């Protein structure tokens, strides 16, 4: 087999991998990117409905989940959304802002891929794809190099960067390769789970919710310290929509912390004192559902009242009953049965334990020269461009140090 030597080998040609490779190449390092996929950065291409929500104007450590919550702070401070926006603008990519600071390409996500490819080419980065990595080993020699075996031969490097992502969206090639490499070198892995994913409901609950399917409403959801206000969608399988995707990560994470599952709590009337509002109308002769329809979709209001057996005029509710209704409106607890899995998950919760990594260089403390960037790490962003920003920030940090 032919043996080719590099300063840096990056396994994974996605957002974090290309950012890291470009930074290292532009510093004069000899860099190779290896990826098993035929298409470059497929996850970028399909993101944001094909327009890529590439970052958010308001990014901070509070927008990320991790067992090591302060880990992201250093990389985000050194390369945040403002720096990535400057890069986008330098490449002439037009973009627009949607709600909650989310930034999207005006035209196509392909522009972000082309930009990263151009940055890599400027740094002389070489690409080897499609090419599957068969084995990785640490050579026991004075140089302490890594050996990466592939069908095309052996490549060696001083610095090896694992940027192959998590388990989300397996149809575009997601694998547990990065976790296996971590474990091979004695680096702990936080058990992965689907995140930013629709929640499923048990059959008996789905049957009760059948008449609500298709309902969309603006609500607040909270679970395990996460609280969000956005749109929710009731589906034939359970719950979806931005607010549900957001809170799903916290619902999954709570099992790590508490060792058990708990309900998700929904406030159907965010910003409103439900009890005071109901008391104002306690003498009304109209149906409770008709009053709720002033603030909720009519079909949902009637189905929700039927679900609870509250299909009568307001003036026929006792004060104690109105208090129960108010509690249900402001703290409606639903116990999911699970999620729709990695096939529908936008990202992966868990991953390579960041407590075993340097927050400045992304290098493993126990294995000099081995770095991890992007989704493969135990850093999970909120919905809205935060996971891409972590790819840029972590990739930049590693690329500046390898």
CSV table of C-alpha atoms in Angstrom, one decimal:
chain,number,residue,atom,x,y,z
A,1,UNK,CA,0.0,0.0,0.0
A,2,UNK,CA,1.1,3.5,-0.7
A,3,UNK,CA,1.8,5.6,2.4
A,4,UNK,CA,1.1,9.3,2.3
A,5,UNK,CA,2.0,11.7,5.1
A,6,UNK,CA,0.0,14.7,6.2
A,7,UNK,CA,0.2,17.2,9.0
A,8,UNK,CA,-3.6,16.9,9.5
A,9,UNK,CA,-6.2,14.4,8.5
A,10,UNK,CA,-9.8,15.3,9.0
A,11,UNK,CA,-12.3,12.4,8.9
A,12,UNK,CA,-15.6,14.0,7.8
A,13,UNK,CA,-16.2,16.5,5.1
A,14,UNK,CA,-19.2,18.3,6.7
A,15,UNK,CA,-19.6,21.7,8.3
A,16,UNK,CA,-17.1,21.2,11.1
A,17,UNK,CA,-14.7,19.2,9.1
A,18,UNK,CA,-14.3,21.6,6.3
A,19,UNK,CA,-14.1,24.6,8.6
A,20,UNK,CA,-11.3,22.9,10.5
A,21,UNK,CA,-9.5,21.8,7.4
A,22,UNK,CA,-9.7,25.3,5.8
A,23,UNK,CA,-8.3,27.0,8.9
A,24,UNK,CA,-5.4,24.5,9.2
A,25,UNK,CA,-4.6,24.7,5.4
A,26,UNK,CA,-4.6,28.4,5.4
A,27,UNK,CA,-2.0,28.2,8.3
A,28,UNK,CA,0.3,26.3,5.9
A,29,UNK,CA,-0.5,22.8,7.2
A,30,UNK,CA,-0.7,19.9,4.8
A,31,UNK,CA,-4.3,18.7,5.2
A,32,UNK,CA,-6.3,15.8,3.9
A,33,UNK,CA,-10.1,15.4,4.3
A,34,UNK,CA,-11.5,11.8,4.1
A,35,UNK,CA,-15.2,11.1,3.8
A,36,UNK,CA,-17.2,8.0,2.9
A,37,UNK,CA,-20.0,9.9,1.1
A,38,UNK,CA,-20.2,10.6,-2.6
A,39,UNK,CA,-21.7,14.1,-2.1
A,40,UNK,CA,-20.0,16.8,-0.2
A,41,UNK,CA,-21.7,18.1,3.0
A,42,UNK,CA,-25.1,16.6,2.3
A,43,UNK,CA,-26.4,17.7,5.7
A,44,UNK,CA,-25.7,21.3,4.8
A,45,UNK,CA,-27.4,20.9,1.5
A,46,UNK,CA,-30.7,19.6,2.9
A,47,UNK,CA,-30.8,21.9,5.9
A,48,UNK,CA,-33.3,24.7,6.4
A,49,UNK,CA,-35.5,23.6,3.5
A,50,UNK,CA,-32.5,23.8,1.2
A,51,UNK,CA,-31.5,27.3,2.3
A,52,UNK,CA,-29.4,26.4,5.3
A,53,UNK,CA,-30.0,28.2,8.7
A,54,UNK,CA,-26.3,28.7,8.9
A,55,UNK,CA,-26.2,30.6,12.2
A,56,UNK,CA,-28.1,32.8,14.6
A,57,UNK,CA,-27.5,36.5,15.5
A,58,UNK,CA,-27.8,35.7,19.2
A,59,UNK,CA,-25.5,32.8,20.2
A,60,UNK,CA,-24.3,32.0,23.7
A,61,UNK,CA,-23.5,29.0,25.9
A,62,UNK,CA,-27.0,29.0,27.1
A,63,UNK,CA,-28.2,27.8,23.7
A,64,UNK,CA,-26.4,24.5,24.1
A,65,UNK,CA,-27.0,21.3,26.1
A,66,UNK,CA,-24.0,19.3,27.5
A,67,UNK,CA,-23.0,17.5,30.6
A,68,UNK,CA,-20.1,20.0,30.6
A,69,UNK,CA,-22.2,23.2,30.1
A,70,UNK,CA,-19.4,25.7,30.1
A,71,UNK,CA,-17.3,23.9,27.5
A,72,UNK,CA,-18.7,25.8,24.5
A,73,UNK,CA,-17.9,29.2,26.0
A,74,UNK,CA,-14.3,29.5,24.8
A,75,UNK,CA,-14.8,28.5,21.2
A,76,UNK,CA,-17.9,30.6,20.8
A,77,UNK,CA,-16.1,33.6,22.2
A,78,UNK,CA,-13.2,33.3,19.8
A,79,UNK,CA,-15.3,32.5,16.7
A,80,UNK,CA,-18.9,33.4,17.0
A,81,UNK,CA,-21.8,34.2,14.6
A,82,UNK,CA,-20.4,37.7,13.8
A,83,UNK,CA,-17.2,36.1,12.4
A,84,UNK,CA,-19.1,33.5,10.4
A,85,UNK,CA,-21.4,36.2,9.0
A,86,UNK,CA,-18.3,38.2,7.9
A,87,UNK,CA,-17.1,35.1,6.0
A,88,UNK,CA,-20.5,34.7,4.3
A,89,UNK,CA,-20.6,38.3,3.3
A,90,UNK,CA,-17.0,38.1,2.0
A,91,UNK,CA,-18.1,35.4,-0.4
A,92,UNK,CA,-21.0,37.5,-1.6
A,93,UNK,CA,-23.7,35.2,-0.2
A,94,UNK,CA,-27.0,37.0,0.3
A,95,UNK,CA,-29.0,36.1,3.3
A,96,UNK,CA,-32.0,37.1,5.4
A,97,UNK,CA,-33.1,36.9,9.0
A,98,UNK,CA,-36.2,35.1,10.1
A,99,UNK,CA,-37.8,34.9,13.6
A,100,UNK,CA,-35.6,34.6,16.7
A,101,UNK,CA,-32.4,35.7,14.9
A,102,UNK,CA,-32.2,32.8,12.5
A,103,UNK,CA,-30.2,33.5,9.3
A,104,UNK,CA,-30.8,31.7,6.0
A,105,UNK,CA,-29.3,31.9,2.5
A,106,UNK,CA,-31.5,33.9,0.1
A,107,UNK,CA,-30.8,31.4,-2.6
A,108,UNK,CA,-29.4,27.9,-1.8
A,109,UNK,CA,-27.6,26.0,0.9
A,110,UNK,CA,-25.2,24.9,-1.8
A,111,UNK,CA,-23.6,28.4,-1.5
A,112,UNK,CA,-22.4,27.6,2.0
A,113,UNK,CA,-20.9,24.3,0.7
A,114,UNK,CA,-19.2,26.1,-2.2
A,115,UNK,CA,-17.9,28.7,0.2
A,116,UNK,CA,-16.3,26.1,2.5
A,117,UNK,CA,-14.9,24.2,-0.5
A,118,UNK,CA,-13.3,27.4,-1.8
A,119,UNK,CA,-11.8,28.1,1.7
A,120,UNK,CA,-10.3,24.6,1.7
A,121,UNK,CA,-9.0,25.0,-1.8
A,122,UNK,CA,-7.4,28.3,-0.8
A,123,UNK,CA,-5.6,26.4,1.9
A,124,UNK,CA,-4.4,23.6,-0.4
A,125,UNK,CA,-6.6,21.0,1.3
A,126,UNK,CA,-6.9,17.7,-0.5
A,127,UNK,CA,-10.1,15.7,-0.6
A,128,UNK,CA,-10.3,11.9,-0.7
A,129,UNK,CA,-14.0,10.9,-1.2
A,130,UNK,CA,-15.8,8.7,-1.4
A,131,UNK,CA,-13.4,6.7,0.7
A,132,UNK,CA,-14.1,4.6,3.7
A,133,UNK,CA,-11.8,4.5,6.7
A,134,UNK,CA,-11.1,0.9,7.6
A,135,UNK,CA,-9.0,1.4,10.7
A,136,UNK,CA,-7.2,4.0,12.7
A,137,UNK,CA,-4.2,3.3,14.9
A,138,UNK,CA,-1.5,5.2,16.8
A,139,UNK,CA,1.9,4.4,15.5
A,140,UNK,CA,4.5,3.6,18.2
A,141,UNK,CA,7.4,5.7,16.9
A,142,UNK,CA,9.2,8.8,17.8
A,143,UNK,CA,6.8,10.9,15.8
A,144,UNK,CA,3.7,9.5,17.5
A,145,UNK,CA,1.8,9.7,14.2
A,146,UNK,CA,-1.7,8.3,13.5
A,147,UNK,CA,-2.2,5.7,10.8
A,148,UNK,CA,-5.4,5.8,8.8
A,149,UNK,CA,-6.0,2.7,6.7
A,150,UNK,CA,-8.3,2.9,3.7
A,151,UNK,CA,-8.9,0.9,0.5
A,152,UNK,CA,-6.5,3.3,-1.3
A,153,UNK,CA,-3.7,2.7,1.2
A,154,UNK,CA,-2.4,4.1,4.4
A,155,UNK,CA,-2.3,7.8,5.3
A,156,UNK,CA,-0.5,9.1,8.3
A,157,UNK,CA,-0.7,12.4,10.2
A,158,UNK,CA,0.5,14.1,13.3
A,159,UNK,CA,-3.0,15.5,14.1
A,160,UNK,CA,-6.2,13.5,13.5
A,161,UNK,CA,-9.5,15.3,13.6
A,162,UNK,CA,-12.8,13.4,13.9
A,163,UNK,CA,-15.6,15.4,12.3
A,164,UNK,CA,-17.9,12.6,11.2
A,165,UNK,CA,-21.0,13.8,13.0
A,166,UNK,CA,-23.6,11.9,15.1
A,167,UNK,CA,-26.4,9.5,14.3
A,168,UNK,CA,-29.0,11.8,13.0
A,169,UNK,CA,-30.4,11.3,9.5
A,170,UNK,CA,-28.9,7.9,8.7
A,171,UNK,CA,-30.2,8.0,5.1
A,172,UNK,CA,-27.4,10.5,4.2
A,173,UNK,CA,-24.7,8.3,5.8
A,174,UNK,CA,-24.7,8.9,9.6
A,175,UNK,CA,-22.7,6.2,11.5
A,176,UNK,CA,-21.3,5.7,15.0
A,177,UNK,CA,-17.7,5.8,13.6
A,178,UNK,CA,-16.7,8.8,15.7
A,179,UNK,CA,-17.9,7.2,19.0
A,180,UNK,CA,-16.0,4.0,18.1
A,181,UNK,CA,-12.8,6.0,17.6
A,182,UNK,CA,-13.2,7.8,20.9
A,183,UNK,CA,-13.8,4.5,22.7
A,184,UNK,CA,-10.8,3.0,21.0
A,185,UNK,CA,-8.5,5.6,22.5
A,186,UNK,CA,-10.1,5.5,25.9
A,187,UNK,CA,-12.2,8.6,25.6
A,188,UNK,CA,-15.7,8.4,27.3
A,189,UNK,CA,-18.8,8.8,25.3
A,190,UNK,CA,-22.1,10.2,26.7
A,191,UNK,CA,-24.8,7.7,25.4
A,192,UNK,CA,-26.3,9.3,22.2
A,193,UNK,CA,-30.0,9.9,21.7
A,194,UNK,CA,-32.1,11.7,19.0
A,195,UNK,CA,-32.5,15.4,19.5
A,196,UNK,CA,-34.5,18.2,17.9
A,197,UNK,CA,-36.9,15.4,17.0
A,198,UNK,CA,-40.8,15.0,17.0
A,199,UNK,CA,-42.2,13.2,20.0
A,200,UNK,CA,-44.5,10.2,19.8
A,201,UNK,CA,-47.4,9.4,22.0
A,202,UNK,CA,-48.8,6.1,23.4
A,203,UNK,CA,-51.7,4.5,21.4
A,204,UNK,CA,-54.3,5.4,24.1
A,205,UNK,CA,-53.3,9.0,24.0
A,206,UNK,CA,-53.2,9.1,20.2
A,207,UNK,CA,-56.7,7.8,20.1
A,208,UNK,CA,-57.9,10.6,22.4
A,209,UNK,CA,-56.0,13.1,20.3
A,210,UNK,CA,-57.3,11.9,17.0
A,211,UNK,CA,-59.6,14.8,16.5
A,212,UNK,CA,-56.7,17.3,17.2
A,213,UNK,CA,-54.4,16.0,14.4
A,214,UNK,CA,-53.4,18.8,12.1
A,215,UNK,CA,-53.9,21.5,14.7
A,216,UNK,CA,-51.1,24.1,14.9
A,217,UNK,CA,-50.8,26.6,17.7
A,218,UNK,CA,-48.4,29.1,19.3
A,219,UNK,CA,-47.7,27.7,22.8
A,220,UNK,CA,-45.0,27.5,25.5
A,221,UNK,CA,-43.3,24.2,26.3
A,222,UNK,CA,-41.0,23.3,29.1
A,223,UNK,CA,-39.2,20.3,30.4
A,224,UNK,CA,-36.1,19.8,32.6
A,225,UNK,CA,-35.1,23.5,32.7
A,226,UNK,CA,-35.8,24.1,29.0
A,227,UNK,CA,-38.5,26.6,28.2
A,228,UNK,CA,-39.5,27.7,24.6
A,229,UNK,CA,-42.3,29.6,22.9
A,230,UNK,CA,-43.0,28.7,19.3
A,231,UNK,CA,-45.4,26.8,17.1
A,232,UNK,CA,-46.5,23.2,17.9
A,233,UNK,CA,-48.2,20.8,15.6
A,234,UNK,CA,-50.3,17.8,16.6
A,235,UNK,CA,-49.7,14.9,14.2
A,236,UNK,CA,-51.1,11.4,13.6
A,237,UNK,CA,-48.0,10.1,15.5
A,238,UNK,CA,-47.7,12.6,18.3
A,239,UNK,CA,-46.3,16.1,18.6
A,240,UNK,CA,-44.0,18.1,16.3
A,241,UNK,CA,-43.3,21.7,15.3
A,242,UNK,CA,-40.4,24.0,16.4
A,243,UNK,CA,-41.4,24.2,20.1
A,244,UNK,CA,-41.7,20.4,20.4
A,245,UNK,CA,-38.3,19.9,18.6
A,246,UNK,CA,-36.7,22.3,21.0
A,247,UNK,CA,-38.1,20.7,24.2
A,248,UNK,CA,-37.5,17.2,22.9
A,249,UNK,CA,-33.8,17.6,23.6
A,250,UNK,CA,-34.5,18.4,27.2
A,251,UNK,CA,-37.0,15.6,27.6
A,252,UNK,CA,-34.3,13.2,26.4
A,253,UNK,CA,-31.6,14.8,28.6
A,254,UNK,CA,-33.6,14.5,31.7
A,255,UNK,CA,-33.2,10.7,31.7
A,256,UNK,CA,-29.5,11.3,32.1
A,257,UNK,CA,-30.0,13.6,35.0
A,258,UNK,CA,-32.9,12.0,36.8
A,259,UNK,CA,-32.8,8.4,35.5
A,260,UNK,CA,-36.4,8.5,34.6
A,261,UNK,CA,-38.8,10.1,32.2
A,262,UNK,CA,-41.2,13.0,33.1
A,263,UNK,CA,-44.0,14.7,31.2
A,264,UNK,CA,-43.6,17.7,29.0
A,265,UNK,CA,-45.6,20.7,30.2
A,266,UNK,CA,-47.4,22.9,27.7
A,267,UNK,CA,-48.8,26.4,28.4
A,268,UNK,CA,-51.6,26.9,25.9
A,269,UNK,CA,-52.0,30.6,26.8
A,270,UNK,CA,-48.5,32.0,27.3
A,271,UNK,CA,-48.4,35.5,28.6
A,272,UNK,CA,-52.0,35.2,30.0
A,273,UNK,CA,-53.2,34.7,33.5
A,274,UNK,CA,-55.5,31.9,32.6
A,275,UNK,CA,-57.3,31.8,36.0
A,276,UNK,CA,-58.0,35.6,36.1
A,277,UNK,CA,-59.2,35.5,32.5
A,278,UNK,CA,-61.6,32.6,33.1
A,279,UNK,CA,-62.9,34.3,36.3
A,280,UNK,CA,-63.7,37.4,34.3
A,281,UNK,CA,-66.0,35.3,32.1
A,282,UNK,CA,-67.3,33.0,34.9
A,283,UNK,CA,-70.9,34.3,34.4
A,284,UNK,CA,-71.0,33.8,30.6
A,285,UNK,CA,-73.6,31.6,29.1
A,286,UNK,CA,-71.4,30.7,26.1
A,287,UNK,CA,-69.5,27.4,25.9
A,288,UNK,CA,-66.0,27.3,27.4
A,289,UNK,CA,-64.8,26.1,24.0
A,290,UNK,CA,-66.1,29.3,22.4
A,291,UNK,CA,-64.2,31.5,24.9
A,292,UNK,CA,-61.0,29.5,24.3
A,293,UNK,CA,-61.5,29.9,20.5
A,294,UNK,CA,-60.8,33.6,21.0
A,295,UNK,CA,-57.2,32.7,21.8
A,296,UNK,CA,-56.7,29.2,20.3
A,297,UNK,CA,-57.6,27.7,16.9
A,298,UNK,CA,-61.4,27.0,17.0
A,299,UNK,CA,-61.1,23.3,16.1
A,300,UNK,CA,-58.5,22.8,18.7
A,301,UNK,CA,-60.4,24.6,21.4
A,302,UNK,CA,-63.5,22.4,20.9
A,303,UNK,CA,-61.6,19.2,20.6
A,304,UNK,CA,-59.5,20.0,23.7
A,305,UNK,CA,-62.7,20.7,25.8
A,306,UNK,CA,-64.2,17.5,24.5
A,307,UNK,CA,-61.0,15.7,25.5
A,308,UNK,CA,-61.4,16.9,29.1
A,309,UNK,CA,-65.2,16.6,29.3
A,310,UNK,CA,-65.7,20.3,29.6
A,311,UNK,CA,-68.4,20.8,27.0
A,312,UNK,CA,-70.7,23.1,28.8
A,313,UNK,CA,-71.3,26.9,29.3
A,314,UNK,CA,-69.0,28.8,31.6
A,315,UNK,CA,-71.7,29.7,34.1
A,316,UNK,CA,-72.1,26.0,34.8
A,317,UNK,CA,-68.6,25.7,36.1
A,318,UNK,CA,-68.0,26.0,39.8
A,319,UNK,CA,-65.1,28.2,41.0
A,320,UNK,CA,-63.0,25.1,41.9
A,321,UNK,CA,-63.6,23.7,38.5
A,322,UNK,CA,-62.5,26.8,36.7
A,323,UNK,CA,-59.3,26.7,38.7
A,324,UNK,CA,-58.7,23.1,37.4
A,325,UNK,CA,-59.4,24.3,33.8
A,326,UNK,CA,-56.9,27.2,34.3
A,327,UNK,CA,-54.2,24.8,35.5
A,328,UNK,CA,-54.8,22.5,32.5
A,329,UNK,CA,-54.5,25.5,30.2
A,330,UNK,CA,-51.3,26.8,31.7
A,331,UNK,CA,-49.7,23.5,32.6
A,332,UNK,CA,-51.1,20.8,30.4
A,333,UNK,CA,-48.8,17.7,31.0
A,334,UNK,CA,-48.3,15.1,28.3
A,335,UNK,CA,-46.2,12.0,28.7
A,336,UNK,CA,-44.5,11.1,25.3
A,337,UNK,CA,-43.9,7.4,24.6
A,338,UNK,CA,-40.6,8.2,22.8
A,339,UNK,CA,-39.4,10.0,19.7
A,340,UNK,CA,-39.5,9.4,15.9
A,341,UNK,CA,-35.8,8.5,16.1
A,342,UNK,CA,-32.7,9.4,14.3
A,343,UNK,CA,-34.4,9.3,10.9
A,344,UNK,CA,-36.4,12.5,11.9
A,345,UNK,CA,-33.9,14.0,14.3
A,346,UNK,CA,-32.0,17.1,13.3
A,347,UNK,CA,-29.0,16.4,15.6
A,348,UNK,CA,-27.7,13.9,18.2
A,349,UNK,CA,-27.8,14.5,21.9
A,350,UNK,CA,-24.7,13.2,23.8
A,351,UNK,CA,-21.5,12.1,22.1
A,352,UNK,CA,-17.8,12.4,22.9
A,353,UNK,CA,-17.6,13.6,26.5
A,354,UNK,CA,-16.2,17.1,26.4
A,355,UNK,CA,-14.8,16.7,29.9
A,356,UNK,CA,-12.1,14.7,28.2
A,357,UNK,CA,-11.3,17.4,25.7
A,358,UNK,CA,-9.6,20.8,25.7
A,359,UNK,CA,-12.1,23.6,25.3
A,360,UNK,CA,-9.5,25.7,23.5
A,361,UNK,CA,-8.2,23.1,21.0
A,362,UNK,CA,-10.8,20.3,21.0
A,363,UNK,CA,-7.9,17.9,21.6
A,364,UNK,CA,-8.3,14.8,23.8
A,365,UNK,CA,-6.4,15.2,27.0
A,366,UNK,CA,-5.4,11.5,27.1
A,367,UNK,CA,-4.3,11.3,23.4
A,368,UNK,CA,-2.2,14.1,22.1
A,369,UNK,CA,-3.0,15.0,18.5
A,370,UNK,CA,-6.5,13.5,18.5
A,371,UNK,CA,-9.3,16.2,18.1
A,372,UNK,CA,-13.1,16.0,17.9
A,373,UNK,CA,-15.3,18.7,16.4
A,374,UNK,CA,-19.0,19.3,15.6
A,375,UNK,CA,-21.9,17.0,16.3
A,376,UNK,CA,-19.8,14.0,17.3
A,377,UNK,CA,-19.2,15.8,20.6
A,378,UNK,CA,-21.6,16.1,23.6
A,379,UNK,CA,-22.7,19.6,22.6
A,380,UNK,CA,-26.3,19.9,21.3
A,381,UNK,CA,-27.6,23.3,20.2
A,382,UNK,CA,-31.1,24.7,20.2
A,383,UNK,CA,-33.1,24.8,16.9
A,384,UNK,CA,-32.3,27.9,14.9
A,385,UNK,CA,-28.7,27.8,13.5
A,386,UNK,CA,-27.0,27.0,16.8
A,387,UNK,CA,-25.7,23.6,15.8
A,388,UNK,CA,-24.1,24.9,12.6
A,389,UNK,CA,-22.5,27.7,14.7
A,390,UNK,CA,-21.0,25.0,16.9
A,391,UNK,CA,-19.6,23.3,13.8
A,392,UNK,CA,-18.0,26.6,12.8
A,393,UNK,CA,-16.7,27.5,16.3
A,394,UNK,CA,-15.4,24.1,17.2
A,395,UNK,CA,-13.9,23.6,13.7
A,396,UNK,CA,-12.2,26.9,13.8
A,397,UNK,CA,-10.8,26.2,17.3
A,398,UNK,CA,-9.3,22.9,16.2
A,399,UNK,CA,-8.1,24.3,12.9
A,400,UNK,CA,-6.2,27.0,14.6
A,401,UNK,CA,-4.3,24.5,16.8
A,402,UNK,CA,-3.6,21.4,14.7
